Tab-separated table of C-alpha atoms in Angstrom:
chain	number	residue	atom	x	y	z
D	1	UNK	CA	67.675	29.583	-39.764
D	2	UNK	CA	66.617	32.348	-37.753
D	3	UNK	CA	62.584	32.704	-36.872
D	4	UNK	CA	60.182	35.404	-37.085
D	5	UNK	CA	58.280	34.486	-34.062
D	6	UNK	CA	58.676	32.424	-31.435
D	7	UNK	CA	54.542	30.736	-31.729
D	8	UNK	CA	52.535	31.456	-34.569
D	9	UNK	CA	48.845	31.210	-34.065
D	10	UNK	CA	47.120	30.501	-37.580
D	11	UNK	CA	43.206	31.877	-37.084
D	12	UNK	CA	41.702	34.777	-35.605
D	13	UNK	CA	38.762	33.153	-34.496
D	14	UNK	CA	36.950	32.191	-31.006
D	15	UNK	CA	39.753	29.759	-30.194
D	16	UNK	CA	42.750	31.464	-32.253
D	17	UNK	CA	42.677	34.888	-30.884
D	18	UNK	CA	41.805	33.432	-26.967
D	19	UNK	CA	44.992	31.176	-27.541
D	20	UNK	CA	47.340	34.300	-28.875
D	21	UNK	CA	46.488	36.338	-25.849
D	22	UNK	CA	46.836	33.596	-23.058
D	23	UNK	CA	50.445	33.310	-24.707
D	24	UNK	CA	51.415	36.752	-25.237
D	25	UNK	CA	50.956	37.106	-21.765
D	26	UNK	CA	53.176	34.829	-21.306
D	27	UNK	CA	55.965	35.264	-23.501
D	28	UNK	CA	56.755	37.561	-26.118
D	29	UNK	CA	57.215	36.644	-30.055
D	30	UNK	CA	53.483	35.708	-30.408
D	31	UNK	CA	51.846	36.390	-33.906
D	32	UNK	CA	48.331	35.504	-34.462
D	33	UNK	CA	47.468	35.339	-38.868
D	34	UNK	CA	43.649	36.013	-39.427
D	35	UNK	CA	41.745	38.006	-41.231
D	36	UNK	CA	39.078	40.946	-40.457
D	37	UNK	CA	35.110	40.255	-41.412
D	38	UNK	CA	34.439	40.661	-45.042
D	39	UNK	CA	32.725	43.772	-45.934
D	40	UNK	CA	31.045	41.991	-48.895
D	41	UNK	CA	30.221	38.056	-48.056
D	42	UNK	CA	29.271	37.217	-51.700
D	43	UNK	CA	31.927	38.898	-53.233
D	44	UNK	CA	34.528	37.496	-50.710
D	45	UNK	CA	37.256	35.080	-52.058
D	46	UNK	CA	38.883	34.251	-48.677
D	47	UNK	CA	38.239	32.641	-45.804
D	48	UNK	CA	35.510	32.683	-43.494
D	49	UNK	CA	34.791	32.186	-39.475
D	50	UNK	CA	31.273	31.463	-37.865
D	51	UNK	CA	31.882	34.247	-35.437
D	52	UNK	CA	30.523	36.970	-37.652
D	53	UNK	CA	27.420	37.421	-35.593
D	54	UNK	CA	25.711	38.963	-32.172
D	55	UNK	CA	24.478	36.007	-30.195
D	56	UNK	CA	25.487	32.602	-28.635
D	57	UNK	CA	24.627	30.874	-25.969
D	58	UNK	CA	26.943	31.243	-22.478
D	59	UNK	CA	26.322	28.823	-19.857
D	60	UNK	CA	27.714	25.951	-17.412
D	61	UNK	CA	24.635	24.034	-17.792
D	62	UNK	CA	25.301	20.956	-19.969
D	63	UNK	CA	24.961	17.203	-19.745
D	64	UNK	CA	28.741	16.915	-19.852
D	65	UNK	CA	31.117	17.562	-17.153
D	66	UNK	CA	34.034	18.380	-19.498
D	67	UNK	CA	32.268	21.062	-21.572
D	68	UNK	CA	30.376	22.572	-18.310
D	69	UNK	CA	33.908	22.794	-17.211
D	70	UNK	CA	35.081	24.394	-20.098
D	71	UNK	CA	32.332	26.715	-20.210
D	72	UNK	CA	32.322	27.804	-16.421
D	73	UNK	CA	36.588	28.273	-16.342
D	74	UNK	CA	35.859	30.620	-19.703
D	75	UNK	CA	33.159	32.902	-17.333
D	76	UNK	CA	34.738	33.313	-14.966
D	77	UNK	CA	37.361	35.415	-16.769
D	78	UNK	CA	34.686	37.351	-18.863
D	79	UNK	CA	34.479	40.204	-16.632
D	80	UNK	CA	38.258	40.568	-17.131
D	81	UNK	CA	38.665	40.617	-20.698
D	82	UNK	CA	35.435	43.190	-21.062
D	83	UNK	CA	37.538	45.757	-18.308
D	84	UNK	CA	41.048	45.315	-19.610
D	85	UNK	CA	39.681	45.618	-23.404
D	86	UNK	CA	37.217	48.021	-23.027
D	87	UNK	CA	34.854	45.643	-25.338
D	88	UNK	CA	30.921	45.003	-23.794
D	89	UNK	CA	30.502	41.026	-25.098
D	90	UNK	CA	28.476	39.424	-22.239
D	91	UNK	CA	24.812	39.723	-21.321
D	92	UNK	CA	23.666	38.006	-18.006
D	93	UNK	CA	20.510	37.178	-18.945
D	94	UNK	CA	20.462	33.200	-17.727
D	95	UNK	CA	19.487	29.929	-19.545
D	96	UNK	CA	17.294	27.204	-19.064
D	97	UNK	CA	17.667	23.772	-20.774
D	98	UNK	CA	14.201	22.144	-21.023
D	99	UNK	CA	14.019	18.744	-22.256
D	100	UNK	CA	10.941	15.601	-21.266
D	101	UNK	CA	10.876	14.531	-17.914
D	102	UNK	CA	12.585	11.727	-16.695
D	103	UNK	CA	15.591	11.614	-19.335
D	104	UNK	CA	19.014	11.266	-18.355
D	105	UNK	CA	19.506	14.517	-20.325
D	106	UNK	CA	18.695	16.484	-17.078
D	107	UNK	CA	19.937	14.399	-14.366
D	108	UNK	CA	23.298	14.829	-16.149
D	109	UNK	CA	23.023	18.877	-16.741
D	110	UNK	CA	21.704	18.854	-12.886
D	111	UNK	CA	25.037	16.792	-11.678
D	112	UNK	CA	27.362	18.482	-13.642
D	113	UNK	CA	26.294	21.979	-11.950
D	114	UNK	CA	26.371	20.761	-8.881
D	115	UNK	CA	30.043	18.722	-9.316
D	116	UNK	CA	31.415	22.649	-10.042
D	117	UNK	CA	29.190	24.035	-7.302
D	118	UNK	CA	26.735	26.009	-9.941
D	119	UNK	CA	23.311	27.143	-8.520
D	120	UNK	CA	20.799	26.343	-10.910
D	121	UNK	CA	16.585	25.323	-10.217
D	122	UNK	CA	14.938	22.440	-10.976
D	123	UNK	CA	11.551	23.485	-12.797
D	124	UNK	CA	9.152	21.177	-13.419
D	125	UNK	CA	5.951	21.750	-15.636
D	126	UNK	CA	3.925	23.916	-13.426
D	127	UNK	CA	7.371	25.979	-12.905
D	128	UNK	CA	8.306	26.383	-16.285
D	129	UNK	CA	5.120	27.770	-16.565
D	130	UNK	CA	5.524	30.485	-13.791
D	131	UNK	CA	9.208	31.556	-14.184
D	132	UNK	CA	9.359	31.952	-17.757
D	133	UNK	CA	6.086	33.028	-19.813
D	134	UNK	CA	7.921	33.769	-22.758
D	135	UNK	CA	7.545	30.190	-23.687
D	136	UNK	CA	4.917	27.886	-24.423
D	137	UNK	CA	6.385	24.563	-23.642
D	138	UNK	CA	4.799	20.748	-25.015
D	139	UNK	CA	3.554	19.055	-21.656
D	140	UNK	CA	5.950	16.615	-20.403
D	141	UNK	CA	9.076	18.566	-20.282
D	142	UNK	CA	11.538	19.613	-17.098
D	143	UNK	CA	14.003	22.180	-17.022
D	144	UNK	CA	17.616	23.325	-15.352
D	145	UNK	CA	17.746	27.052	-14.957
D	146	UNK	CA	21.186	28.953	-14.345
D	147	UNK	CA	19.963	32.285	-13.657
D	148	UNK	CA	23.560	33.564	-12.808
D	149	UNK	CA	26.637	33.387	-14.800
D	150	UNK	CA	24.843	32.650	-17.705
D	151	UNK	CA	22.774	34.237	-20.913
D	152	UNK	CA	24.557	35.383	-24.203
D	153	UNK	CA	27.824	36.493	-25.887
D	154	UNK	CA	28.550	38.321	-28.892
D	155	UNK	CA	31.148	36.249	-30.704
D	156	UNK	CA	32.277	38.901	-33.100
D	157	UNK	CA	32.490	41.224	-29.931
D	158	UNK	CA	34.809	38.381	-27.741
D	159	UNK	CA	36.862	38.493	-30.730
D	160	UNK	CA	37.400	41.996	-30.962
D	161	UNK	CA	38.582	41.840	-27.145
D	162	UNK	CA	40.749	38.820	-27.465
D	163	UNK	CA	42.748	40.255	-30.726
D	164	UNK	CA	43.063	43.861	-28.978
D	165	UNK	CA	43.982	42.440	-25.588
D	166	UNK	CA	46.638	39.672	-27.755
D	167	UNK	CA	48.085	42.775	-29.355
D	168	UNK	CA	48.250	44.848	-25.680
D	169	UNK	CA	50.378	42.084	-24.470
D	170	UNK	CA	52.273	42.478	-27.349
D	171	UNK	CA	51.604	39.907	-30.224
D	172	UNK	CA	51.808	40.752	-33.824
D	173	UNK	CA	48.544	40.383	-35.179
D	174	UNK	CA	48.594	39.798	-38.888
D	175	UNK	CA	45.286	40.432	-40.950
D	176	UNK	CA	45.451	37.586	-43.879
D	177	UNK	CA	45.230	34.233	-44.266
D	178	UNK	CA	47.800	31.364	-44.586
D	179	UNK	CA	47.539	28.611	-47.052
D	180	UNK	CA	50.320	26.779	-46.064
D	181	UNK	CA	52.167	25.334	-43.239
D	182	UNK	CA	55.457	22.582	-43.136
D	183	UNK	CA	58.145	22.167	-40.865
D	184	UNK	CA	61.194	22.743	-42.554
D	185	UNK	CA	64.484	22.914	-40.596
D	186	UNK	CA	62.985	22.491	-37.130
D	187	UNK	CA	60.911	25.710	-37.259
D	188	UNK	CA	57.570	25.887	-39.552
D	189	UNK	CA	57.072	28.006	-42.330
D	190	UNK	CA	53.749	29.676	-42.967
D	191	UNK	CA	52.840	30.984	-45.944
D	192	UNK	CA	49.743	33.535	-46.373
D	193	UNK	CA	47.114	34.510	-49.704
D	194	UNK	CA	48.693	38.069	-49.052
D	195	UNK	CA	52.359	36.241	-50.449
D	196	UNK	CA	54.131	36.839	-46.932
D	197	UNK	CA	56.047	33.589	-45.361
D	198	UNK	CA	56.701	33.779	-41.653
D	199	UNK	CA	58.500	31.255	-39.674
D	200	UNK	CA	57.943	30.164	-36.369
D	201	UNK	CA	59.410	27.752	-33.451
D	202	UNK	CA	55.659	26.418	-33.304
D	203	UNK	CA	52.286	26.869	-35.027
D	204	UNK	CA	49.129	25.914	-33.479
D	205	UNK	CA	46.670	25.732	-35.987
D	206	UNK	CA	43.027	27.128	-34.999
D	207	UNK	CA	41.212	27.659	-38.050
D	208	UNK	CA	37.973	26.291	-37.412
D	209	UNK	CA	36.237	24.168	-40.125
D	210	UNK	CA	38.768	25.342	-42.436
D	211	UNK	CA	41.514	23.903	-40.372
D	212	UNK	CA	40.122	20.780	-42.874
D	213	UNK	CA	41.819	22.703	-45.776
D	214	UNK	CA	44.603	21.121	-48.004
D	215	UNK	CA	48.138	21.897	-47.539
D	216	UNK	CA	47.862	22.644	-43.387
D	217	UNK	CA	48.933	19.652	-41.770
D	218	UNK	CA	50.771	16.889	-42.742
D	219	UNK	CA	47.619	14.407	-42.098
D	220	UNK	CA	44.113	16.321	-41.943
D	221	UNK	CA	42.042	16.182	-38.705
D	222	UNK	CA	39.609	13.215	-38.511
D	223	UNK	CA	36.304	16.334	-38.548
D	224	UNK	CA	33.509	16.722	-39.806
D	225	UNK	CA	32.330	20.049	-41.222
D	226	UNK	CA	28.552	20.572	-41.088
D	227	UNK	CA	26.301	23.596	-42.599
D	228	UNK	CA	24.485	25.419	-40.445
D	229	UNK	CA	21.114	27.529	-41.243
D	230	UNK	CA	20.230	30.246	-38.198
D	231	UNK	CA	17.368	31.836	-38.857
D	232	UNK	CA	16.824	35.408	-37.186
D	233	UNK	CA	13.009	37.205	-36.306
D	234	UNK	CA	13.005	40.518	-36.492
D	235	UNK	CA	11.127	42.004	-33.418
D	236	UNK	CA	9.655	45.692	-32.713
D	237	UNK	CA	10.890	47.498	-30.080
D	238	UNK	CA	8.208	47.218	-27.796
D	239	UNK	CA	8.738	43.155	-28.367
D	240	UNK	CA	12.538	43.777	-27.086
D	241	UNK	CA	11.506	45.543	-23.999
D	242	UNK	CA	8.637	43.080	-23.232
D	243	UNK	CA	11.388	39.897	-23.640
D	244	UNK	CA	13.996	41.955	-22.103
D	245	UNK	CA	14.005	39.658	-19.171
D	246	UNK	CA	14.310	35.954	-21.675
D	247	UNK	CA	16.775	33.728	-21.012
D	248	UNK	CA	18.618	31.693	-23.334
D	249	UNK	CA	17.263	28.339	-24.002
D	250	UNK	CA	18.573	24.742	-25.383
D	251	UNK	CA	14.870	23.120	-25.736
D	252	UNK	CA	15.062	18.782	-26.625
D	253	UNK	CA	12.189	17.290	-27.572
D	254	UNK	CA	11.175	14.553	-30.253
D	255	UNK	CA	11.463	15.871	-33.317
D	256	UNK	CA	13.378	19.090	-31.908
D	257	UNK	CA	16.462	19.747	-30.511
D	258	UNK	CA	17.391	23.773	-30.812
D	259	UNK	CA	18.871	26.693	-29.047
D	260	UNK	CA	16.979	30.164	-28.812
D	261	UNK	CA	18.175	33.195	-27.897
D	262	UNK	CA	16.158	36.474	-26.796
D	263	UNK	CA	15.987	39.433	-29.027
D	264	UNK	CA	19.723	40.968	-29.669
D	265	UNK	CA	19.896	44.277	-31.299
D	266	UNK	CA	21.903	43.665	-34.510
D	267	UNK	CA	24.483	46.132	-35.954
D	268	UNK	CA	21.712	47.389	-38.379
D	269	UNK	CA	20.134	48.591	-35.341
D	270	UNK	CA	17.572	46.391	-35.114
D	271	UNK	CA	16.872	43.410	-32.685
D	272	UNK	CA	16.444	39.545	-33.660
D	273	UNK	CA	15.451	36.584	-31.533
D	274	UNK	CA	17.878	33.999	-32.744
D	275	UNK	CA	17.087	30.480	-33.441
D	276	UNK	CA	19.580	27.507	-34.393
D	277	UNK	CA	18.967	23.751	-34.643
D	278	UNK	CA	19.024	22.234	-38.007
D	279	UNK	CA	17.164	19.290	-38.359
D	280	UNK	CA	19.430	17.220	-40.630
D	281	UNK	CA	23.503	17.053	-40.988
D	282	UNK	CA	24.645	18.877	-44.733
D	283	UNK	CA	28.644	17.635	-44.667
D	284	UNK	CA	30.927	19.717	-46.151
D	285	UNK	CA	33.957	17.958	-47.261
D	286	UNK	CA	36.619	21.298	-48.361
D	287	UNK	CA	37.457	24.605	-47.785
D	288	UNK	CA	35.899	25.706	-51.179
D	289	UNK	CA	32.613	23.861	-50.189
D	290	UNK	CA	32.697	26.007	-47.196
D	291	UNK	CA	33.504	29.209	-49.114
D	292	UNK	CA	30.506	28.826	-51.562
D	293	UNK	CA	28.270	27.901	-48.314
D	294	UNK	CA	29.532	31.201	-46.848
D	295	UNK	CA	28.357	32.973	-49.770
D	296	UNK	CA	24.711	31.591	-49.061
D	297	UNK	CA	21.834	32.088	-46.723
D	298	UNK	CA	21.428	28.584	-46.088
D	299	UNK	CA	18.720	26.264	-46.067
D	300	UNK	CA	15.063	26.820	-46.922
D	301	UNK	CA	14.392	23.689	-45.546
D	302	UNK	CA	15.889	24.711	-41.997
D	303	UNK	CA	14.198	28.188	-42.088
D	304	UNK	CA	10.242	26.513	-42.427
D	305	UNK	CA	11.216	24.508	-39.620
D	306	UNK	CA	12.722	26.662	-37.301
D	307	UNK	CA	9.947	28.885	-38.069
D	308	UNK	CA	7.016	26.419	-37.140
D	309	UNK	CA	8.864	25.895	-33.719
D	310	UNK	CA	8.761	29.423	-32.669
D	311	UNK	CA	5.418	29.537	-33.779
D	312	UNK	CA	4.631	27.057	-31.284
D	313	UNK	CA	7.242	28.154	-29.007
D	314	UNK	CA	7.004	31.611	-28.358
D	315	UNK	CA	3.522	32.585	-29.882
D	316	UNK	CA	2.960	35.746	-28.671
D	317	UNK	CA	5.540	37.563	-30.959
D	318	UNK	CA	4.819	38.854	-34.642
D	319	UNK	CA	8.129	38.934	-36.720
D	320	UNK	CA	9.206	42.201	-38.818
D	321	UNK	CA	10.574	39.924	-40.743
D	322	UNK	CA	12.552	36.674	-41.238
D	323	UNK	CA	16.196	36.595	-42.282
D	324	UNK	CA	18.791	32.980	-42.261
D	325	UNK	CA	22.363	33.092	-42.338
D	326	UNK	CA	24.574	30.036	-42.689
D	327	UNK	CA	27.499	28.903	-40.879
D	328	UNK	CA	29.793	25.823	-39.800
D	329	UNK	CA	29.854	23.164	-37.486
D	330	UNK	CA	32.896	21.079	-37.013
D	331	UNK	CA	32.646	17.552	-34.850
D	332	UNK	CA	35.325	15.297	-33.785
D	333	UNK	CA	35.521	12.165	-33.150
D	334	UNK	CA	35.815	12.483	-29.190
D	335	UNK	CA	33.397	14.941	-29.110
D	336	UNK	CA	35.737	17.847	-27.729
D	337	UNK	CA	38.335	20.266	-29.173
D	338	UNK	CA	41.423	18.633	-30.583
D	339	UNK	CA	44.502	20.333	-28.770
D	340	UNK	CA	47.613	18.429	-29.362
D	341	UNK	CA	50.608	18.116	-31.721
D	342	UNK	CA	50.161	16.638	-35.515
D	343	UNK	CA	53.692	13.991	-36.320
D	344	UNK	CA	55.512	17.147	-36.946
D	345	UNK	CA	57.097	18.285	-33.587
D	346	UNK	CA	56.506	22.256	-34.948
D	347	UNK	CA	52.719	21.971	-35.906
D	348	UNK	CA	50.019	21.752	-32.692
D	349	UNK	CA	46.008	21.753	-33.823
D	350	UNK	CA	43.040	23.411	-31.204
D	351	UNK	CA	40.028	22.774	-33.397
D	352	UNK	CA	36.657	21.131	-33.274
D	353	UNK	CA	33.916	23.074	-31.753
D	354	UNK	CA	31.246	20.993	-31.653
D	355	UNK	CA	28.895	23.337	-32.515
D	356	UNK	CA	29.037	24.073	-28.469
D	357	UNK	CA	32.402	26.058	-27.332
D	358	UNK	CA	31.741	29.787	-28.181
D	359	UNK	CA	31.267	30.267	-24.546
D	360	UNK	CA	33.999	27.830	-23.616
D	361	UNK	CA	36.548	29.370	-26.128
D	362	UNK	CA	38.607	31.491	-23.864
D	363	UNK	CA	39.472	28.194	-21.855
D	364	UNK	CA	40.111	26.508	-24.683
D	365	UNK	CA	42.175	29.142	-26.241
D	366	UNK	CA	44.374	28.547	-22.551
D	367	UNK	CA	44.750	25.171	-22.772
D	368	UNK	CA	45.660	25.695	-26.533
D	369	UNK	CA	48.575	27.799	-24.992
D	370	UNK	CA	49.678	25.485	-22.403
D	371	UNK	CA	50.359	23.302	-25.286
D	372	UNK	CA	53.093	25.581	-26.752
D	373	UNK	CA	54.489	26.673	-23.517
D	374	UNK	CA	54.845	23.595	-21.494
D	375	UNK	CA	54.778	20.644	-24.216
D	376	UNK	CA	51.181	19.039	-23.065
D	377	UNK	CA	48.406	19.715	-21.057
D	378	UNK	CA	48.726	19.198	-17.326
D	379	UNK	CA	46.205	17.836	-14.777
D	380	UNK	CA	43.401	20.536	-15.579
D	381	UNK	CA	40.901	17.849	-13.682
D	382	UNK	CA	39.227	17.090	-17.394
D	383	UNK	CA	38.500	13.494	-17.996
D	384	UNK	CA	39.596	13.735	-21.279
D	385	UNK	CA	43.125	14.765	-22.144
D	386	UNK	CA	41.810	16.486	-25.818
D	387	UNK	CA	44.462	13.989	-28.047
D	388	UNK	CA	43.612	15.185	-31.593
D	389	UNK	CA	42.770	12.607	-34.361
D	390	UNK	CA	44.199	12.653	-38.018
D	391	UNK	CA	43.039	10.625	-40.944
């Protein structure tokens, strides 16, 4: 039976929309299914994506060779995808990752940059102190500065490039959702909430937490799906200008382990100094769990402590106000992305963020293509070759 497309990229997301441009470079009878942001959140009855927001964190800093590699392969090609699309995502702003002295946590983020020739500086107390007086850091702690190559993305903006630079290169992209795939014939059949079925040669399934959801794969991915509360402080204007020079931080310490990012200016105009890091894992074990979580602003119990850490942490700031927002997790058992075929020779997976590859997506979104176009992934000098898990 005759196809519609060649590969068919289900999920419009970080990964999804990185993967259908890396192939429609490549080769032509590339669709990508997703859908646009919801106007209307609580009124929404489709699916949702954790990209609908202004600020992650973008660095090769990590304790993890495999992610800072990842991460740094994904920057380097920022400055392309902003020129070709047209679409400003990336602010250089560096980050620092401050955790106690003497940890491992810090060799292993200072080896890592050096292993993929990254400049970063060793602060210790006294130097935390001088380069970056935004912060008032607990005694005891060290930090690993990347002041280049590093600061913040906006997710929903790297989107927007990736889905107009797919559709450049000529891939079909299709605003819905799909709520089915099979193989059926040697080709799979995808079916969409709109009532359209497309066939393809192969589907590579990049949906995110909701790649969990019934009726996708013929075994679901060993993930788990965790809520997420972010909680946003509204800043004046003058507090923008005077943190203008803040640098994104991951801060460890006991009792804390968060990200922060320096005031963003928001669509409503405003700017927000972002702050993620719940304290405690809320599973969520289906796509309709993750719908109704959508349709929240998350946890109470996550706000009051974010709040009392910046408090603490950057004290000289007043909030406008104080605004959460929830989103998803999703953690797999290896602790990378899953990017690999399920038993059906026409279905592929590239899922699992670990709460960590915003910044890394356009890499993973590659290797995600490689997969179609060449069978496997090659020698990419990972240590791990990415072998997705099913239950």
């Amino acid at each position: 039976m005759a196809v519609d497309f060649k590969y068919i990229v289900v999920g419009r997301g970080l990964m999804g929309a990185a993967a259908a441009r890396h192939l429609a470079r490549q080769v032509d009878g590339v669709a990508v299914i997703g859908p646009d942001e919801p106007e209307d959140r609580k009124a929404h009855q489709g699916v949702f994506a954790s990209h609908y927001d202004e600020g992650r964190i973008t660095r090769t800093i990590d304790p993890d060779r495999n992610w800072a590699l990842l991460a740094n392969r994904s920057i380097g090609r920022y400055g392309e995808i902003a020129r070709d699309s047209g679409v400003d995502f990336y602010r250089e702003v560096g980050c620092v990752v401050v955790a106690p002295t003497g940890g491992d946590y810090i060799e292993k983020t200072r080896r890592a940059a050096i292993s993929l020739s990254v400049e970063t500086s060793l602060l210790d107390e006294a130097g935390l102190k001088a380069a970056l007086p935004f912060f008032a850091f607990p005694d005891g702690g060290t930090g690993v500065f990347e002041a280049r190559g590093a600061g913040h993305i906006s997710p929903r903006k790297l989107v927007k490039a990736q889905s107009l630079l797919a559709e450049k290169a000529g891939a079909a992209v299709i605003r819905d959702h799909v709520v089915s795939i099979r193989s059926e014939g040697g080709s799979a059949v995808v079916e969409t909430a709109g009532g359209r079925t497309y066939r393809g040669e192969k589907v590579l399934l990049a949906a995110g937490g909701f790649s969990i959801a019934k009726n996708l794969l013929p075994r679901p991915v060993a993930m788990t799906v965790y809520a997420r509360t972010v909680t946003l402080f509204e800043v004046s204007d003058a507090d923008a200008v005077r943190l203008a020079a803040m640098p994104s931080l991951i801060f460890r310490a006991p009792g804390i382990d968060i990200y922060l990012l320096p005031p963003i200016r928001y669509p409503d105009g405003k700017f927000y100094l972002k702050i993620g890091g719940d304290p405690d894992d809320l599973a969520l074990s289906d796509d309709a769990e993750m719908r109704a979580w959508f349709k929240t602003e998350g946890r109470d119990t996550v706000r009051a402590h974010l709040k009392r850490i910046v408090e603490g942490l950057v004290p000289n700031i007043v909030p406008l106000s104080i605004s959460t927002a929830a989103c998803v997790v999703s953690h797999t058992e290896s602790g990378y992305p899953m990017i690999g075929y399920t038993s059906s020779p026409e279905i592929a997976v590239l899922t699992g963020c670990a709460g960590t590859s915003a910044k890394s997506s356009d890499e993973i979104g590659r290797l995600g293509a490689e997969l179609l176009l060449s069978g496997g992934i090659g020698e990419e000098g990972y240590s791990t070759d990415f072998t997705p898990q099913f239950r």
